[in-house]
Coordinates of C-alpha atoms (C1' of nucleotides) in Angstrom, one line a residue:
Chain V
X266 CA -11.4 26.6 22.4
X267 CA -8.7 24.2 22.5
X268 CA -5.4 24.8 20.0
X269 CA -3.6 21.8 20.3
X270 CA -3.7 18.2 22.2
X271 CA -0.3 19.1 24.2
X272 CA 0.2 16.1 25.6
X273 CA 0.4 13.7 22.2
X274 CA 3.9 13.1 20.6
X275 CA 4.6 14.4 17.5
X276 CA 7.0 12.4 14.7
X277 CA 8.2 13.0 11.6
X278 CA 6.5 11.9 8.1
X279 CA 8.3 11.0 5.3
X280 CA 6.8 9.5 1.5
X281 CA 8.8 6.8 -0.5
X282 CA 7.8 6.0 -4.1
X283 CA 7.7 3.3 -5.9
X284 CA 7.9 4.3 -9.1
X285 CA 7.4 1.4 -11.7
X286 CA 8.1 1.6 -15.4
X287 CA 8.3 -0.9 -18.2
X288 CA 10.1 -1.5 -21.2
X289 CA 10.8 -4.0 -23.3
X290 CA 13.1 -5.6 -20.6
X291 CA 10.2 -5.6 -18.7
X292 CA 9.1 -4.3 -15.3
X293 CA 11.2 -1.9 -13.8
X294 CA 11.3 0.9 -10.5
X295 CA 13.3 3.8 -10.5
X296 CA 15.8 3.7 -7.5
X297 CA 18.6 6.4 -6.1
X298 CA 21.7 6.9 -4.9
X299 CA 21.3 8.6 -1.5
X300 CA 23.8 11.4 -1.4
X301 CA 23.1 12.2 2.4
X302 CA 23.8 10.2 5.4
X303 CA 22.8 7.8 7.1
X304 CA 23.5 5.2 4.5
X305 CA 25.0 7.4 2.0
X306 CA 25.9 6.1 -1.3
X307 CA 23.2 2.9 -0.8
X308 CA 20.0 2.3 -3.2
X309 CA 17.2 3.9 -2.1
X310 CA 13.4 4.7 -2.8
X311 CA 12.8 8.0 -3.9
X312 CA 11.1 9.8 -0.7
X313 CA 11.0 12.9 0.9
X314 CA 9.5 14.3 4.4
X315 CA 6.3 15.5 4.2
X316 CA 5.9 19.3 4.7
X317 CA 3.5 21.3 7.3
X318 CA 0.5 22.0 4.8
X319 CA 0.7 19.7 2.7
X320 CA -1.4 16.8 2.1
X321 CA 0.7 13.2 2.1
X322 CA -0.9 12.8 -2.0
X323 CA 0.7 16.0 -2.7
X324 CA 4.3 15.2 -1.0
X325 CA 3.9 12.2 -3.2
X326 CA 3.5 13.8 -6.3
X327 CA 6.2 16.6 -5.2
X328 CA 8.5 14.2 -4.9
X329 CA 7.9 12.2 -8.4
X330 CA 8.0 15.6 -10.1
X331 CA 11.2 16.5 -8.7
X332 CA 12.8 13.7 -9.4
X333 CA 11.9 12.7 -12.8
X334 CA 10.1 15.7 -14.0
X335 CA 6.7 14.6 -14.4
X336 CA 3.3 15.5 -13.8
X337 CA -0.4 13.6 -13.8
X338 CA 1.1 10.5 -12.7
X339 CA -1.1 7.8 -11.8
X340 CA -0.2 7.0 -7.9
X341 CA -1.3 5.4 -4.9
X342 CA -1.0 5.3 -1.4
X343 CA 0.1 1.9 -0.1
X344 CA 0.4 1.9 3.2
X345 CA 2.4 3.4 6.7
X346 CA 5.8 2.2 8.3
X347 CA 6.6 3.0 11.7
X348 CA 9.2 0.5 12.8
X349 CA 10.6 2.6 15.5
X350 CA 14.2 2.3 14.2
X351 CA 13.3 1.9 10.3
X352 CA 15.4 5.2 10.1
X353 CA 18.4 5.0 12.8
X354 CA 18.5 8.9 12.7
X355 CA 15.5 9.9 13.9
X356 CA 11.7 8.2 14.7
X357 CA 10.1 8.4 10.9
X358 CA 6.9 7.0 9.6
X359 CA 7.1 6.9 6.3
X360 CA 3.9 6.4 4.2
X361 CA 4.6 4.3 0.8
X362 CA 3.1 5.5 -3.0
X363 CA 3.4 3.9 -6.1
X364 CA 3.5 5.4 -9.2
X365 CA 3.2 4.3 -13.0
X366 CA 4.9 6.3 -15.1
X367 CA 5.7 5.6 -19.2
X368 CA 9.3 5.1 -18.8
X369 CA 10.1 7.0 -22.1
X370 CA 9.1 10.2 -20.7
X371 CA 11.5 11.2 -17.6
X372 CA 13.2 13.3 -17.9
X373 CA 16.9 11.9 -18.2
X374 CA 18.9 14.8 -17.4
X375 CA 16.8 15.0 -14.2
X376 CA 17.5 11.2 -13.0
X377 CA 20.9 11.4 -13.9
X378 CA 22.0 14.1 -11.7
X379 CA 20.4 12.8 -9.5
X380 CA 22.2 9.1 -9.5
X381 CA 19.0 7.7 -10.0
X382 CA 18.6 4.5 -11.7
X383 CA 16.1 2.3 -13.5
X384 CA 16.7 -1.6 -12.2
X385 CA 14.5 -4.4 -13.3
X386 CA 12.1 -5.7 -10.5
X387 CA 13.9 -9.0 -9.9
X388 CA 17.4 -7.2 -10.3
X389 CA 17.3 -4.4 -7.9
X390 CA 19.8 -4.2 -5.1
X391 CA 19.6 -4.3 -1.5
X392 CA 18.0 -0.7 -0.2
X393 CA 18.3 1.2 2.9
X394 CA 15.9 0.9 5.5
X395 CA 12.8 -1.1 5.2
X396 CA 12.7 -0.4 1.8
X397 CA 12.5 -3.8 0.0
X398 CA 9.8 -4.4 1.9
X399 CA 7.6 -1.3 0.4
X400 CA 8.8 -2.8 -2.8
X401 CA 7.6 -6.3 -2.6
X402 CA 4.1 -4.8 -0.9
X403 CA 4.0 -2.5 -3.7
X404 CA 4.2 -5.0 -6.5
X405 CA 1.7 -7.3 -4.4
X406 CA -0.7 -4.2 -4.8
X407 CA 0.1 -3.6 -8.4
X408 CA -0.7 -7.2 -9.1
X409 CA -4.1 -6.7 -7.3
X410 CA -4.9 -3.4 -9.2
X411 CA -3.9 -4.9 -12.5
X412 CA -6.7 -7.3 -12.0
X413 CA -9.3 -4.8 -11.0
X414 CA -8.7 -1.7 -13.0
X415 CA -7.2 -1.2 -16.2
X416 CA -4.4 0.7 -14.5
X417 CA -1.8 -1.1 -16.4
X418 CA -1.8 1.5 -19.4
X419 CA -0.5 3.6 -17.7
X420 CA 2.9 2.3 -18.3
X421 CA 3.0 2.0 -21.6
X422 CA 3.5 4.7 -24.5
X423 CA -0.5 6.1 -25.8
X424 CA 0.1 3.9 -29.0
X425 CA 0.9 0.1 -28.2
X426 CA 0.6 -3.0 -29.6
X427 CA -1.2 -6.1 -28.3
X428 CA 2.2 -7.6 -27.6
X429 CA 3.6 -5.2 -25.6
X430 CA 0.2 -5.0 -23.6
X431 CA 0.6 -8.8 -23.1
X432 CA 4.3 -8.4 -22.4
X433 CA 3.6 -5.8 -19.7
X434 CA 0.6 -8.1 -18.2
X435 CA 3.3 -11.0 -18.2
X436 CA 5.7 -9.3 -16.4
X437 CA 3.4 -8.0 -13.9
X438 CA 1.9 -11.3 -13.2
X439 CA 5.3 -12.8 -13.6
X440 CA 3.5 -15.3 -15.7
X441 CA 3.3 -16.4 -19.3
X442 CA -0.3 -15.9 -20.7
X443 CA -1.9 -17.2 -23.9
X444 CA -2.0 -14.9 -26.3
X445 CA -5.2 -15.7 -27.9
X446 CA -6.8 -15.9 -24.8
X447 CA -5.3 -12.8 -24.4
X448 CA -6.1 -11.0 -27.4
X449 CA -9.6 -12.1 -26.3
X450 CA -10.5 -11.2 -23.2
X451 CA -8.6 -8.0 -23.7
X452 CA -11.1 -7.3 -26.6
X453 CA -14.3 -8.7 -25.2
X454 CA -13.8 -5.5 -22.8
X455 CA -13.9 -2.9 -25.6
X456 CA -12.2 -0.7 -24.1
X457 CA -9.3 0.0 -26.9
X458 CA -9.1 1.7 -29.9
X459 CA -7.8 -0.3 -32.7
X460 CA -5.6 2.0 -35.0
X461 CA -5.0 1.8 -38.8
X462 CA -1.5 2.2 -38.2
X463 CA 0.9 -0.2 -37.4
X464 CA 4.4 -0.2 -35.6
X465 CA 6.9 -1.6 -38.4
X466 CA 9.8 -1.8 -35.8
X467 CA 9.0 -5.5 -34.2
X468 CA 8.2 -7.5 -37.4
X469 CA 8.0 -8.0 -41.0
X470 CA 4.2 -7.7 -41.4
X471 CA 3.9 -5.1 -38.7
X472 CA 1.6 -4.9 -35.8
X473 CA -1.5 -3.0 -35.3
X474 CA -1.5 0.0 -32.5
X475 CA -4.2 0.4 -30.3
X476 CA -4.7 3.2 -27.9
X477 CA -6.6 3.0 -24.3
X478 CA -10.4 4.3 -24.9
X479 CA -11.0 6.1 -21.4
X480 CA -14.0 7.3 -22.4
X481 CA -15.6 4.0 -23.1
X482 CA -13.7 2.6 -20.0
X483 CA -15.5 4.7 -17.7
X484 CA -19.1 3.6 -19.1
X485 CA -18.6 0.3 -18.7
X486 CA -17.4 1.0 -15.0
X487 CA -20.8 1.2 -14.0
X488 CA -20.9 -2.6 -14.3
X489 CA -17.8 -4.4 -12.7
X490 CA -14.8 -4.4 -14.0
X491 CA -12.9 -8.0 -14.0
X492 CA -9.9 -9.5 -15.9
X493 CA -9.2 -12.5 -14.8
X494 CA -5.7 -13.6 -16.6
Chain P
X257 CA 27.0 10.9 12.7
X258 CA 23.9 12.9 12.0
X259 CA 20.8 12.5 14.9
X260 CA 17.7 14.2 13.1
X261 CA 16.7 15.5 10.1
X262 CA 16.1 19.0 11.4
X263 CA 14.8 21.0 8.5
X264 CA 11.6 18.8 9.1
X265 CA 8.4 19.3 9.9
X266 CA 6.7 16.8 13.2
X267 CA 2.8 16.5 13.1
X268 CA 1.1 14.5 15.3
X269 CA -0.4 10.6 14.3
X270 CA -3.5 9.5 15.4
X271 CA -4.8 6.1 15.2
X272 CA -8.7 5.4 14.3
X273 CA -10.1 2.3 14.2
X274 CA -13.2 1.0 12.5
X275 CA -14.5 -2.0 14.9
X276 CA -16.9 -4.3 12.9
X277 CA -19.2 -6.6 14.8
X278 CA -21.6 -8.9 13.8
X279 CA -24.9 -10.6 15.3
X280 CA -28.3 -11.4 14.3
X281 CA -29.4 -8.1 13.1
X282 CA -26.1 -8.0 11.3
X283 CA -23.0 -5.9 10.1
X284 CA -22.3 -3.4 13.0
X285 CA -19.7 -1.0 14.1
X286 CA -18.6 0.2 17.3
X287 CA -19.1 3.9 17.8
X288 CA -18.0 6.4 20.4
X289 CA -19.6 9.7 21.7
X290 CA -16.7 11.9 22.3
X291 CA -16.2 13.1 25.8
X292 CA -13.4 16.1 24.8
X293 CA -13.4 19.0 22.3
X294 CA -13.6 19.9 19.5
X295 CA -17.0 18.0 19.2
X296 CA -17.8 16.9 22.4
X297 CA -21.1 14.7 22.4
X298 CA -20.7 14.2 18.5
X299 CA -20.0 10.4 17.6
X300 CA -16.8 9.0 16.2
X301 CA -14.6 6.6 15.4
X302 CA -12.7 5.1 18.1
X303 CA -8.9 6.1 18.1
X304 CA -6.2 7.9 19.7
X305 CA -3.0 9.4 19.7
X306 CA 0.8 7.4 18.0
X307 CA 2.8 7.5 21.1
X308 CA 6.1 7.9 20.8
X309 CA 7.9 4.3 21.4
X310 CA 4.8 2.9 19.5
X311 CA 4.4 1.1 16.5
X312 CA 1.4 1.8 15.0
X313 CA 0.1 -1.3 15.1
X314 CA 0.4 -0.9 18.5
X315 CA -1.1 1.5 19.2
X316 CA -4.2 0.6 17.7
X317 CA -4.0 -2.9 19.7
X318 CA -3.7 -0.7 22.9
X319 CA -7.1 1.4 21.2
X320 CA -8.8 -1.6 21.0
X321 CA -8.3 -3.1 24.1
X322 CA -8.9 0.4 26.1
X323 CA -12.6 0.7 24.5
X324 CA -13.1 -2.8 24.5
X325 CA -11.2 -4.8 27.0
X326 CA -10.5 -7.1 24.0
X327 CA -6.7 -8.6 23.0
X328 CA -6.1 -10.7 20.2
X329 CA -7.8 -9.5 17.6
X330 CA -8.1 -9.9 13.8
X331 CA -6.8 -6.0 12.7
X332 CA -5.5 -4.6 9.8
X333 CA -4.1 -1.2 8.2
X334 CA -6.1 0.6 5.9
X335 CA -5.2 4.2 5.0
X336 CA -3.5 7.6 6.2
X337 CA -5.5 10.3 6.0
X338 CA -3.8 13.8 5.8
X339 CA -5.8 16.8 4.8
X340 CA -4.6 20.0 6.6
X341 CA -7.6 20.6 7.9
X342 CA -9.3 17.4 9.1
X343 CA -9.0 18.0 12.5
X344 CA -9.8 21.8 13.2
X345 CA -7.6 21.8 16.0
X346 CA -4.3 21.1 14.9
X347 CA -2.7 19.1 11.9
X348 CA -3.3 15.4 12.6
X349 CA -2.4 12.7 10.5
X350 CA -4.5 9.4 10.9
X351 CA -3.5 5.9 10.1
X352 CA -6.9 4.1 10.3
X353 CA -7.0 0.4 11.1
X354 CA -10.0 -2.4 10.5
X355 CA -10.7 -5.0 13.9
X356 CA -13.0 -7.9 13.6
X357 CA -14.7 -9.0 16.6
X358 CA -16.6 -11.7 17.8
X359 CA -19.7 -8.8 19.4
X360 CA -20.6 -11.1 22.1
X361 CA -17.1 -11.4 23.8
X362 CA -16.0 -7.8 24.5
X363 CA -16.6 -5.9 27.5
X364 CA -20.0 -4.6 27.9
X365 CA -19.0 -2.9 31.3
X366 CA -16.4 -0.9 29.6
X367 CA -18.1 0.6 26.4
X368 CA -20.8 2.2 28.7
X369 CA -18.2 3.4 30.4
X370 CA -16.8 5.2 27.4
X371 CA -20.2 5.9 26.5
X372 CA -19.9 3.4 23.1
X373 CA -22.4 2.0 21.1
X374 CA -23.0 -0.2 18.2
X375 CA -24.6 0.6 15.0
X376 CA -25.4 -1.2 12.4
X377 CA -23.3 -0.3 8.8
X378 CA -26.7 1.5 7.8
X379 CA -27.8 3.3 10.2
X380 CA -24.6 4.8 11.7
X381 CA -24.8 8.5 12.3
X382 CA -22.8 11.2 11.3
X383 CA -19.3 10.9 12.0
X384 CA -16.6 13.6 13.3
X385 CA -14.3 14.7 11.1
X386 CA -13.2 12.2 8.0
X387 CA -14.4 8.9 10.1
X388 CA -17.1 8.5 7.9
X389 CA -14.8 8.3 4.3
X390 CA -12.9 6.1 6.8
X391 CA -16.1 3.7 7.9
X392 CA -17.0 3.7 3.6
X393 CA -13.2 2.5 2.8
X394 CA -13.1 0.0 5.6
X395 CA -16.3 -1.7 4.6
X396 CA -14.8 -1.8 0.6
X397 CA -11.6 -3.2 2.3
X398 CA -13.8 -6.0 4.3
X399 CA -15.2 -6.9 1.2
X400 CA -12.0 -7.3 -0.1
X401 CA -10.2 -8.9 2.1
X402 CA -13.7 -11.5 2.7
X403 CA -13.2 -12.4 -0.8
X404 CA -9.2 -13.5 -0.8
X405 CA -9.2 -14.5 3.0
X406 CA -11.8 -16.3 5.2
X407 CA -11.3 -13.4 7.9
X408 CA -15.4 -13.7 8.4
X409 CA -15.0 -16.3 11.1
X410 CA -13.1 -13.4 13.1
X411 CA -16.8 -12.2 13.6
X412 CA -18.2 -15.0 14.3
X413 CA -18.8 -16.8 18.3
X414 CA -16.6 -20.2 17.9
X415 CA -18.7 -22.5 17.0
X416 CA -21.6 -21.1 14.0
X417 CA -24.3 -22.6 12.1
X418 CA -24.1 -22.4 8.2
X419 CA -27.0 -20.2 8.3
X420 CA -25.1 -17.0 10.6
X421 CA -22.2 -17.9 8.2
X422 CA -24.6 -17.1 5.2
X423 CA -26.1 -14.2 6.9
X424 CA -22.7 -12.4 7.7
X425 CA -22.2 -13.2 3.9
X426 CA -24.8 -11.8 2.9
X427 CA -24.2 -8.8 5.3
X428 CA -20.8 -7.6 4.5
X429 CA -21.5 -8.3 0.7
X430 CA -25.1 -6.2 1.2
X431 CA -26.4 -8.9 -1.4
X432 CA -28.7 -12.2 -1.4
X433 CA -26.8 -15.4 -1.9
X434 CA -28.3 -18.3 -2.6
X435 CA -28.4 -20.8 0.1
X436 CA -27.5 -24.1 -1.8
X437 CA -24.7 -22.7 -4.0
X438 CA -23.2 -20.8 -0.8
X439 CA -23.1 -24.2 1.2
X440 CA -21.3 -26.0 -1.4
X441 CA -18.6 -23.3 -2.0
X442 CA -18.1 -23.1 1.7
X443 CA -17.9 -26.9 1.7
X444 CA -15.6 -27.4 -1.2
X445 CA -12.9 -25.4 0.5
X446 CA -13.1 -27.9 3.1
X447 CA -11.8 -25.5 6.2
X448 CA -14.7 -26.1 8.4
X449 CA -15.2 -28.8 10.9
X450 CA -19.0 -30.5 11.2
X451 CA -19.6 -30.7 14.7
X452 CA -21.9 -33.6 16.0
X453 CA -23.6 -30.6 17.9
X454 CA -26.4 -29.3 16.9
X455 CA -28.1 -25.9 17.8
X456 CA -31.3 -25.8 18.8
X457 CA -32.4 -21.9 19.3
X458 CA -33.1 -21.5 15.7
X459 CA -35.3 -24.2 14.7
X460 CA -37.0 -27.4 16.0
X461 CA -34.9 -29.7 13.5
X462 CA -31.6 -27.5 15.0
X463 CA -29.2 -26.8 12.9
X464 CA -25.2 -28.3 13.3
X465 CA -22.8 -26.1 14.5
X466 CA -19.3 -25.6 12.5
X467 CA -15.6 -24.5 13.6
X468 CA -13.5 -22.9 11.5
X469 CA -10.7 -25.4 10.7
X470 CA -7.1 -22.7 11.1
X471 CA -5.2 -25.8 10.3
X472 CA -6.5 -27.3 7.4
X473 CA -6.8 -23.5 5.8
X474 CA -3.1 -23.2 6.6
X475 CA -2.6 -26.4 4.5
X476 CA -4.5 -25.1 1.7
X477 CA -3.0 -21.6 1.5
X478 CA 0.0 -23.2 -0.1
X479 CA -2.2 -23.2 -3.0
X480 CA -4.9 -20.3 -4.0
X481 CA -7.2 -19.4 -2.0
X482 CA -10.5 -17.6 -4.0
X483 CA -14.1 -17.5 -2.7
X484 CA -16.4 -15.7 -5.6
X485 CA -19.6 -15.5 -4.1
Chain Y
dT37 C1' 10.5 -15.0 -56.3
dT38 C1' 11.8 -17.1 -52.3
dT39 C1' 12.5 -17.0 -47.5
dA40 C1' 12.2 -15.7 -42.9
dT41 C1' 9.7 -13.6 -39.2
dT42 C1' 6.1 -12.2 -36.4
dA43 C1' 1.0 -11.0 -36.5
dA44 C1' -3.5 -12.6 -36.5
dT45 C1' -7.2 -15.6 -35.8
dG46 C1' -11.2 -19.8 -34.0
dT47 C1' -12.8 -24.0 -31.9
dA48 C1' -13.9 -27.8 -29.0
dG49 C1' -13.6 -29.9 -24.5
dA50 C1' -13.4 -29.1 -19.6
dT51 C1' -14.7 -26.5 -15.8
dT52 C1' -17.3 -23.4 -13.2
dT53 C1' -21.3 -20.9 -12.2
dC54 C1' -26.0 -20.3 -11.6
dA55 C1' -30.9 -21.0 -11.0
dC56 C1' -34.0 -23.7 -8.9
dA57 C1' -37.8 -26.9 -5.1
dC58 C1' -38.6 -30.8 -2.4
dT59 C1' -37.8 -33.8 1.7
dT60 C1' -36.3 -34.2 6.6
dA61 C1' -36.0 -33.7 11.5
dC62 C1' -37.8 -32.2 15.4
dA63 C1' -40.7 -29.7 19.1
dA64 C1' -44.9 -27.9 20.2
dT65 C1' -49.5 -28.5 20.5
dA66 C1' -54.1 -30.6 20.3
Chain T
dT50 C1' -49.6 -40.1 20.2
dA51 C1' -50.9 -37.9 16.0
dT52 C1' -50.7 -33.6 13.7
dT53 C1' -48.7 -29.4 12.5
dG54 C1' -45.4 -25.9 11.7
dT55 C1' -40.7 -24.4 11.0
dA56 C1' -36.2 -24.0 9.4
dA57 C1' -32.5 -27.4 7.9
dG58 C1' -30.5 -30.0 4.5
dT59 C1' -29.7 -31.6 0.0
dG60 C1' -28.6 -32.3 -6.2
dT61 C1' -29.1 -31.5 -11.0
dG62 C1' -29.0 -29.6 -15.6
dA63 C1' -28.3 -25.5 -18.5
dA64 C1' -25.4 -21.6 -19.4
dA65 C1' -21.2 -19.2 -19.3
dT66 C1' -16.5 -19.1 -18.9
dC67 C1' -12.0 -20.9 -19.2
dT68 C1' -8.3 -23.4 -21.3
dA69 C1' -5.4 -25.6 -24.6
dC70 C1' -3.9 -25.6 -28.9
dA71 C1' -1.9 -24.8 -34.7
dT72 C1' -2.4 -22.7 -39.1
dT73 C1' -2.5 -18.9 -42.3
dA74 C1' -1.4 -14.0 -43.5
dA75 C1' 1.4 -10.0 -44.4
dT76 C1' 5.5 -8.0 -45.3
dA77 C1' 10.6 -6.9 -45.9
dA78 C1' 14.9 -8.7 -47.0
dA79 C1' 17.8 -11.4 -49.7

DNA sequence: TTTATTAATGTAGATTTCACACTTACAATA
DNA sequence: TATTGTAAGTGTGAAATCTACATTAATAAA
């Protein structure tokens, strides 16, 4: 019984993140400071080489947890690089993930020691490698999901307010949207709870919270699911 | 100056590719019966191994045109797939890749030769290893891709009648459209070129033959492109 | 009590989608 | 050459969806 195909070339693997957050400057990815050469001192993706038993989803989530601290993060594989000299040190393919993380809850300590950063999607600096280019694919592909599954809640707290859902969508999209239309179509999908409580921070009158009903979410995935903003 | 990252861990890439073909008796994919262990005589996806000056995009060029004698050809990435144990003999990443062809063009000669067949999307048989996840993703990808892209004319002879453009709709949506609507959507994007030709095997009026119209598509790509069948 | 600020809400016109059936052109056959 | 059979080609009206748009409501601060 054969134990190996001996005469195939073997390469390193590596994972880069994309982690995207939000806030109410808007769309954001967490970016690092490498502290090892080549390129030491540049903006980075966060990323890591992928180990001997581990599955590439697992490197992935590895390397989000050690960086920011966190755990059942929704992420996704995008796709595989293999310029031949992406990395000048050594042949790499590096698969890309993106992640959507609630950018309240990292751990701060964590991305600080780290020199890691939060930059605004349009306002992020020139990275290493082909980095940019995982960026720009990733946010292509965020845009897509957006429209197709109600990933976008992910990124905001579990209590929101219809603005801030709007405000995320418009940031994604990089588009203003109606807000009745909005408030609408959001609504004609029943898939949030409206809450009795109201956030008192952004106006006089106070806006209602809603929370992201999973439950009724996944019943209504048996039809299709389709926001069309 | 640093020249590898040597705490790493190499694994070997493969490449797989899922070949779609079209033709009268519709969606079909291009199989191979392996002639190596492990699974010798079991069928498969065709693929092979990420050399190491190659690009994986490469490499599944050079996969396609080994099995098929083919060059040029509509192909895209999909996915890597890395559980430890998906291939039993040794840890084996695999990038897999989509190809469109045009099934009356590549070389018959060959795919005997490498003991290949075609089968349609139904009636495929069980694949080695993870090729059939990989077949299921592809055709959701396909799908995709019909709906934002006019890739279908990749799998079509040159010139077409409405009617085989219908049918391949119909095959890689796996649902009825209706005839009249279809026609007018396909006509309102105004891509295709009316031949005065007509052809005659189908019928005794003969139905005209169209060419897809890169140009004019190319134009209108500044602008959105959508087809919602 | 007044004022300032953001939240909340509905409608009408335009556009798109969908369902649906008859006529036409031609080749083969009688 | 008249008849027949077959798939090609073509348009409309009703329903659903999308879009643009402006006023009132609730509350805290002054």
């Amino acid at each position: 019984m054969l134990n190996s195909y001996s005469s195939a070339d073997k390469v390193l693997l590596a994972v880069d993140c994309i982690i995207f957050g939000f806030d109410s400057d808007g769309l954001k990815i967490l970016l690092i400071q490498r502290d090892f050469e080549p390129e030491k001192g540049k903006w980075s993706l966060i990323g890591g080489f992928l180990k001997r038993d581990e599955v590439l989803d697992d490197a992935a989530i590895r390397i989000l947890n050690t960086y920011t601290g966190l755990n059942d993060i929704y992420m996704e594989q995008l796709y595989a690089y293999s310029e031949i000299d992406r990395d000048p040190v050594e042949r790499t393919i590096s698969v890309s993930y993106f992640a959507l993380i609630n950018i309240e809850n990292h751990n701060e300590e964590l991305i600080k020691n780290y020199h890691a950063e939060w930059f605004p999607i349009n306002e992020a600096p020139h990275l290493i490698f082909d980095h940019n280019d995982m960026v720009q694919n990733a946010i292509k592909r965020l845009r897509y999901k957006t429209s197709i599954k109600p990933i976008g809640f992910e990124l905001l707290p579990e209590k929101f307010t219809m603005r801030q859902l709007l405000e995320l969508y418009e940031a994604i999209l990089s588009k203003e949207l109606d807000k009745r239309n909005f408030i609408s179509k959001i609504n004609s999908l029943e898939i949030l709870n409206k809450l009795d409580e109201k956030d008192m921070q952004s106006s006089r009158k106070g806006s209602y919270l809603y929370t992201f009903n999973k439950e009724k979410y996944e019943e209504k995935l048996l039809n299709d699911f389709v926001l069309n903003l």
